[in-house]
Amino acid sequence: MFKSYLKIAWRNFRNQRFFSLINLLGLSVGMAACLVIGLYVTFEKSYDNFHTDADRIYRIQLDAYQSEGKLAWRSATSFPAIAPTMKKDYPEVEDFTRLYDANNGVVSFGDRHFRETNFFYADSNALSFFNIGLVKGDPKTALIGTRKVVLSESTARKYFGDTDPLNKTVKLDTSSYLVTGVFKDYPKNSHLEIDLLFSYLTEPDAQTSWGWYDFFSYVKLRPARNGEPTNPQQLEAKLPAMLMKYNGEWYRRSGKKNVLLLQPLRDIHLESHLNQEAEVNGDGQTVQFLVWVAFAILIIAWINYINLSTSRALDRAREVGIRKVVGALRSGLIRQFILESLLLNLLAFGLAIGLVWALLPSFNLLTGKPLDFSQFFTNGLWANGLLVFFTGTVLSSLYPAFVLSDYEPIAVLKGRFSQTTQGMGLRQTLIVVQFAASVALIIGTLTVYKQLRFMQKQALGFNKEQTLVLQAPRVTDASFPTRSETFKQLLLQQNLAESATGSAYVPGIEILWTNSFRRKDENRENFSTMFLTSIDNDFLDSYQIGLVAGRNFNRSFGTDSMAVLLNETAVSTFGFQSAADALDKEIMSGNNPLKIIGVAKDFHQQGLKRVKDPMVFLSVYRRPDQLRNLNYYSLKVRTGNLPATIAAVERQFEQAFPGNPFEYFFLDEFFSQQYKSDQQFGTVFGLFAGLAIFIASLGLLGLISFTVARRTREIGIRKVLGSDVSAIVFLLTKDFIRLVLFSIVIAVPLAWYLMTGWLAGFAYRTSIGVGIIVVAGVMALAIAVLTVSFQSIKAAFMNPVTSLRSE
């Protein structure tokens, strides 16, 4: 019997090549898109799952509130005293570890110098806590003591080649460290990127401070006892009492409040977007969007199958009638039609795997993710994929199977079935669903691109063009201030730069330096958190950041070492009536009065995804013996022969700062990197939206082709009676166009709701607007009209004699 089913299925595929190919193409493209999205989503959700005790590890989040109860900031880092205190005071905590992100530094071995950014100072138990297995060295002692470092395998090769790195000495800036271990390269699906781990800081404050909040602190809760797991919410509820016990005097004096939260390790990558994140995290909302897109694509493909199967009811009705006359049972017919669906879907699944295999490298380049087809088998995706595949296959085949097997053989063989409209309502409903999903995806794609264009074109408050940014030297000595000024002057004298300025931060980089300030003429408890940066006298002019009031720093004024500039947001935060009102007032940081000499215009330090922060500008020349926190040189370079200019700047840099690697970037490109993930999302979203529309159009093409074939005689008669081409085309297309219009009405509110939620993640955002809805509707309508009109016009030009003779 099974062999007979296969033969019938093959004959049906062969006799209906056009419709079978449409179904096969739609299903294979839809399944391939779902597989790719599945790999992407699974990888994003796999972050930090490789930890043995991932479900018991939590990162401590610190929320800081101003004295008036206003949230100042939310940080992924916290005080170094918190984790050991929790271990001491609460039996729920089994273990803890801390990491201090030093941001960047120059690591040297011999004459090799590399600027590293993915390294931390770590507690001695960090290796076991984070499942970092050493391939060389003793994990129990590798980070115990001082001046020790462990390297990843790739980092070890970079510095030592094939030489054994153990017991070699490397320098971090000017300090020496002994290599005590080598670990396997840390997994990419981690919220931490680790190339080097240095033994923990020796400063006393790194152990006991309740104010220095630059430490990533992790706690591991005890496993379930007596069947009851440790409840993180209950532990979290005890933390306010701990803060008051050990730091209550400061809270009572300042009127401020800190709140500690426990972040599950596995949630950090997709759900955490705090200050001082270790790396740029993913976006859970984006991942969820792609999940819905995957289901939409697959449903559209299966809808095509249902529509084309039921629309061919007349052809299959004759087959069913004859088979029932010769004794076929309905159950056997149902099995036959389900088997045909399964075979077609299996064939499409095989083609989909081939498409994914071929196109996955290109998708990886697009998204920047290291997706691999092996993930299909290692992350449980195969089980979910097979479940979705078989569920969808069975569900999409049930309706056609029951409809086709239900025909009465007497009615069919007498021809009374030829004019039936059975299934018409369902087909129309499914077409509406298809195009509603397609229109919603078009609106989503256009909204993403509009927001990206809005961010790229919005005035930022500074000039980022033709700005070459150099990483300032980390290996320095007492002569650094003199050499730094000489370096800048030489660049100007040799016309290598139109301007040169030094600063702690440049636009596009998150400011990690914060402090509490208050107005000197107000209560001691009325502190506000400000973001600090150091700049030299040329910073504002180089970046074309205007002054609203007052003056800039001036090195000839010795008093400027105790002076500050504010931005407009800071003026407002302090409660000054205007920028002019703030001039010559003093603000306090601890017991140090700082005089306000000027107010700079607001600018976007971190793009448009974040609100403008209150900023305090300090002079890099605050101390005569060193340049305070100078991390970057910004050079305005002329257009022209940039490679030659960069090479000349590099020669001057190497002469001025030997032992430091020359590293640079262009600010406009670097600043745009903030939007890279959104741009990738827009591209990926648009790609899959296009695939969904393509699959829906395939189904529409199949339906109109079948409609034309069924109405060939009617078209011939109408032409003989005088109907012109336009009238016939309108007759064939009007019902489909009406359905597409209805789908637009349904899709608009759905897309509006979803994309408004996505836009809410931006501090500065565009609106969806009527224009996007109109464009999306016109695009969907145009695609539908072109798809339907192609076959309609072809039918309208058919010779009526030929069509009537064929009847």
Short mmCIF file of C-alpha atoms in Angstrom, two decimals, residues 271-509:
data_model
loop_
_atom_site.label_atom_id
_atom_site.label_comp_id
_atom_site.label_asym_id
_atom_site.label_seq_id
_atom_site.Cartn_x
_atom_site.Cartn_y
_atom_site.Cartn_z
CA GLU A 271 18.34 41.72 29.11
CA SER A 272 21.01 43.94 30.69
CA HIS A 273 21.80 47.39 29.28
CA LEU A 274 23.40 49.18 32.20
CA ASN A 275 26.27 51.58 32.68
CA GLN A 276 29.71 49.95 32.57
CA GLU A 277 28.70 46.72 30.89
CA ALA A 278 31.71 44.50 30.22
CA GLU A 279 30.78 44.30 26.53
CA VAL A 280 28.00 45.55 24.27
CA ASN A 281 25.16 43.15 24.99
CA GLY A 282 22.51 41.80 22.66
CA ASP A 283 18.87 42.81 22.56
CA GLY A 284 16.20 40.41 23.78
CA GLN A 285 13.49 42.40 21.99
CA THR A 286 15.32 42.03 18.67
CA VAL A 287 15.69 38.29 19.20
CA GLN A 288 11.97 37.98 19.96
CA PHE A 289 11.13 39.98 16.84
CA LEU A 290 13.14 37.54 14.74
CA VAL A 291 11.37 34.57 16.33
CA TRP A 292 8.02 36.02 15.25
CA VAL A 293 9.41 36.72 11.78
CA ALA A 294 10.52 33.09 11.50
CA PHE A 295 7.06 31.82 12.40
CA ALA A 296 5.45 34.32 10.02
CA ILE A 297 7.61 33.11 7.13
CA LEU A 298 6.91 29.45 7.82
CA ILE A 299 3.17 30.01 8.25
CA ILE A 300 3.06 31.93 4.96
CA ALA A 301 4.79 29.00 3.22
CA TRP A 302 2.34 26.47 4.68
CA ILE A 303 -0.59 28.70 3.81
CA ASN A 304 0.58 28.52 0.20
CA TYR A 305 0.41 24.74 0.41
CA ILE A 306 -3.11 24.78 1.87
CA ASN A 307 -4.38 27.29 -0.68
CA LEU A 308 -2.92 25.55 -3.70
CA SER A 309 -4.04 22.12 -2.49
CA THR A 310 -7.66 23.15 -1.91
CA SER A 311 -7.83 25.30 -5.04
CA ARG A 312 -6.98 22.22 -7.11
CA ALA A 313 -9.96 20.44 -5.59
CA LEU A 314 -11.68 19.79 -8.93
CA ASP A 315 -8.71 17.87 -10.37
CA ARG A 316 -8.30 15.77 -7.25
CA ALA A 317 -12.09 15.34 -6.92
CA ARG A 318 -12.24 13.22 -10.08
CA GLU A 319 -9.39 11.10 -8.73
CA VAL A 320 -11.14 10.70 -5.37
CA GLY A 321 -14.44 9.82 -7.03
CA ILE A 322 -12.94 7.07 -9.16
CA ARG A 323 -10.92 5.64 -6.26
CA LYS A 324 -13.98 5.58 -4.01
CA VAL A 325 -15.99 3.80 -6.72
CA VAL A 326 -13.37 1.07 -6.90
CA GLY A 327 -13.45 0.62 -3.13
CA ALA A 328 -11.00 3.09 -1.56
CA LEU A 329 -11.79 4.06 2.02
CA ARG A 330 -11.73 7.64 3.27
CA SER A 331 -9.05 6.79 5.86
CA GLY A 332 -6.78 5.52 3.11
CA LEU A 333 -7.31 8.68 1.08
CA ILE A 334 -6.48 10.83 4.13
CA ARG A 335 -3.27 8.87 4.62
CA GLN A 336 -2.47 9.35 0.95
CA PHE A 337 -2.84 13.14 1.05
CA ILE A 338 -0.93 13.47 4.36
CA LEU A 339 1.88 11.35 2.90
CA GLU A 340 2.03 13.61 -0.16
CA SER A 341 2.34 16.63 2.13
CA LEU A 342 5.03 14.92 4.21
CA LEU A 343 7.05 13.98 1.13
CA LEU A 344 6.86 17.51 -0.27
CA ASN A 345 7.86 19.00 3.08
CA LEU A 346 10.73 16.52 3.49
CA LEU A 347 12.02 17.40 0.05
CA ALA A 348 11.73 21.10 0.88
CA PHE A 349 13.53 20.49 4.19
CA GLY A 350 16.42 18.84 2.37
CA LEU A 351 16.69 21.76 -0.04
CA ALA A 352 16.48 24.17 2.91
CA ILE A 353 19.45 22.50 4.61
CA GLY A 354 21.44 22.89 1.38
CA LEU A 355 20.51 26.57 1.17
CA VAL A 356 21.52 27.19 4.78
CA TRP A 357 24.80 25.36 4.29
CA ALA A 358 25.63 27.50 1.27
CA LEU A 359 24.44 30.86 2.57
CA LEU A 360 25.38 30.71 6.27
CA PRO A 361 28.90 32.18 5.78
CA SER A 362 27.37 35.23 4.09
CA PHE A 363 24.86 35.58 6.91
CA ASN A 364 27.71 35.42 9.43
CA LEU A 365 29.44 38.30 7.66
CA LEU A 366 26.20 40.26 7.80
CA THR A 367 25.56 39.71 11.51
CA GLY A 368 29.09 39.31 12.84
CA LYS A 369 28.09 36.07 14.59
CA PRO A 370 30.12 32.82 14.45
CA LEU A 371 27.12 30.67 13.53
CA ASP A 372 27.85 27.10 12.57
CA PHE A 373 25.56 24.39 11.26
CA SER A 374 26.77 22.08 14.02
CA GLN A 375 24.82 24.28 16.47
CA PHE A 376 21.70 22.71 15.02
CA PHE A 377 22.64 19.49 16.81
CA THR A 378 24.34 20.83 19.96
CA ASN A 379 21.89 23.42 21.25
CA GLY A 380 18.67 21.43 21.12
CA LEU A 381 17.55 23.28 17.99
CA TRP A 382 17.09 20.02 16.13
CA ALA A 383 14.40 18.82 18.57
CA ASN A 384 12.45 22.07 18.40
CA GLY A 385 12.96 22.25 14.66
CA LEU A 386 11.65 18.74 14.06
CA LEU A 387 8.69 19.39 16.35
CA VAL A 388 7.76 22.55 14.46
CA PHE A 389 8.36 20.81 11.12
CA PHE A 390 6.15 17.80 11.79
CA THR A 391 3.48 19.82 13.57
CA GLY A 392 3.28 22.31 10.71
CA THR A 393 3.37 19.57 8.09
CA VAL A 394 0.52 17.64 9.69
CA LEU A 395 -1.59 20.71 10.40
CA SER A 396 -1.12 22.12 6.89
CA SER A 397 -2.09 18.80 5.35
CA LEU A 398 -5.10 17.96 7.51
CA TYR A 399 -7.55 20.41 5.99
CA PRO A 400 -6.73 19.57 2.34
CA ALA A 401 -6.77 15.85 3.21
CA PHE A 402 -10.17 15.95 4.87
CA VAL A 403 -11.66 18.22 2.21
CA LEU A 404 -10.41 16.14 -0.72
CA SER A 405 -11.32 12.80 0.84
CA ASP A 406 -14.87 13.96 1.60
CA TYR A 407 -16.11 14.25 -1.99
CA GLU A 408 -19.14 12.16 -2.95
CA PRO A 409 -18.23 10.05 -5.97
CA ILE A 410 -21.72 10.26 -7.56
CA ALA A 411 -21.72 14.08 -7.44
CA VAL A 412 -18.20 14.31 -8.77
CA LEU A 413 -18.64 11.85 -11.63
CA LYS A 414 -21.93 13.52 -12.67
CA GLY A 415 -20.05 16.84 -12.90
CA ARG A 416 -22.04 18.60 -10.20
CA PHE A 417 -18.76 19.46 -8.41
CA SER A 418 -17.41 21.60 -11.25
CA GLN A 419 -18.90 24.82 -9.93
CA THR A 420 -18.31 24.27 -6.23
CA THR A 421 -16.93 27.09 -4.10
CA GLN A 422 -15.96 24.77 -1.26
CA GLY A 423 -12.93 26.12 0.61
CA MET A 424 -13.16 29.56 -0.99
CA GLY A 425 -13.71 31.33 2.35
CA LEU A 426 -10.72 29.66 3.95
CA ARG A 427 -8.47 30.46 1.01
CA GLN A 428 -9.49 34.11 1.14
CA THR A 429 -8.86 34.23 4.87
CA LEU A 430 -5.42 32.70 4.46
CA ILE A 431 -4.50 35.18 1.71
CA VAL A 432 -5.45 38.00 4.09
CA VAL A 433 -3.27 36.46 6.81
CA GLN A 434 -0.34 36.11 4.43
CA PHE A 435 -0.39 39.66 3.22
CA ALA A 436 -1.19 41.11 6.64
CA ALA A 437 2.02 39.50 7.89
CA SER A 438 3.89 40.79 4.82
CA VAL A 439 2.61 44.35 5.23
CA ALA A 440 3.50 44.31 8.94
CA LEU A 441 7.03 43.22 8.04
CA ILE A 442 7.31 45.98 5.42
CA ILE A 443 6.22 48.58 7.99
CA GLY A 444 8.72 47.17 10.47
CA THR A 445 11.57 47.32 7.96
CA LEU A 446 10.77 50.88 6.91
CA THR A 447 10.52 51.98 10.56
CA VAL A 448 13.93 50.50 11.38
CA TYR A 449 15.55 52.25 8.42
CA LYS A 450 13.83 55.53 9.23
CA GLN A 451 15.13 55.40 12.81
CA LEU A 452 18.66 54.60 11.61
CA ARG A 453 18.57 57.47 9.15
CA PHE A 454 17.23 59.74 11.90
CA MET A 455 20.14 58.84 14.18
CA GLN A 456 22.72 59.29 11.44
CA LYS A 457 21.42 62.68 10.34
CA GLN A 458 20.59 64.17 13.73
CA ALA A 459 22.78 67.07 14.87
CA LEU A 460 25.14 65.74 17.54
CA GLY A 461 26.36 69.05 18.93
CA PHE A 462 29.97 68.52 17.81
CA ASN A 463 31.93 68.04 14.61
CA LYS A 464 33.15 64.47 14.16
CA GLU A 465 34.30 64.77 10.56
CA GLN A 466 37.96 64.32 9.56
CA THR A 467 38.88 63.53 13.16
CA LEU A 468 41.73 61.08 13.61
CA VAL A 469 41.79 59.76 17.20
CA LEU A 470 45.02 58.31 18.61
CA GLN A 471 45.24 56.12 21.68
CA ALA A 472 47.43 58.04 24.14
CA PRO A 473 50.54 56.26 25.45
CA ARG A 474 50.24 54.05 28.51
CA VAL A 475 53.94 53.51 29.07
CA THR A 476 55.04 56.91 30.39
CA ASP A 477 57.44 58.59 32.78
CA ALA A 478 57.89 61.99 34.41
CA SER A 479 58.70 63.62 31.08
CA PHE A 480 55.34 62.68 29.59
CA PRO A 481 53.66 66.13 30.00
CA THR A 482 56.51 67.84 28.13
CA ARG A 483 56.68 65.20 25.40
CA SER A 484 52.90 65.28 25.00
CA GLU A 485 52.87 69.04 24.34
CA THR A 486 55.87 68.75 22.02
CA PHE A 487 54.14 65.98 20.07
CA LYS A 488 51.01 68.08 19.50
CA GLN A 489 53.02 71.16 18.49
CA LEU A 490 55.08 69.17 15.98
CA LEU A 491 51.92 67.86 14.33
CA LEU A 492 50.66 71.43 13.91
CA GLN A 493 54.01 72.82 12.72
CA GLN A 494 54.38 70.08 10.09
CA ASN A 495 50.80 70.63 8.86
CA LEU A 496 49.85 67.08 9.77
CA ALA A 497 46.82 68.36 11.68
CA GLU A 498 44.72 71.52 11.63
CA SER A 499 44.16 71.12 15.38
CA ALA A 500 45.25 68.70 18.10
CA THR A 501 43.67 68.13 21.48
CA GLY A 502 43.96 65.67 24.35
CA SER A 503 41.15 64.33 26.55
CA ALA A 504 40.11 61.51 28.85
CA TYR A 505 37.22 60.55 26.57
CA VAL A 506 36.08 61.24 23.04
CA PRO A 507 32.47 61.22 21.79
CA GLY A 508 31.17 57.72 21.25
CA ILE A 509 32.89 56.25 24.33
#
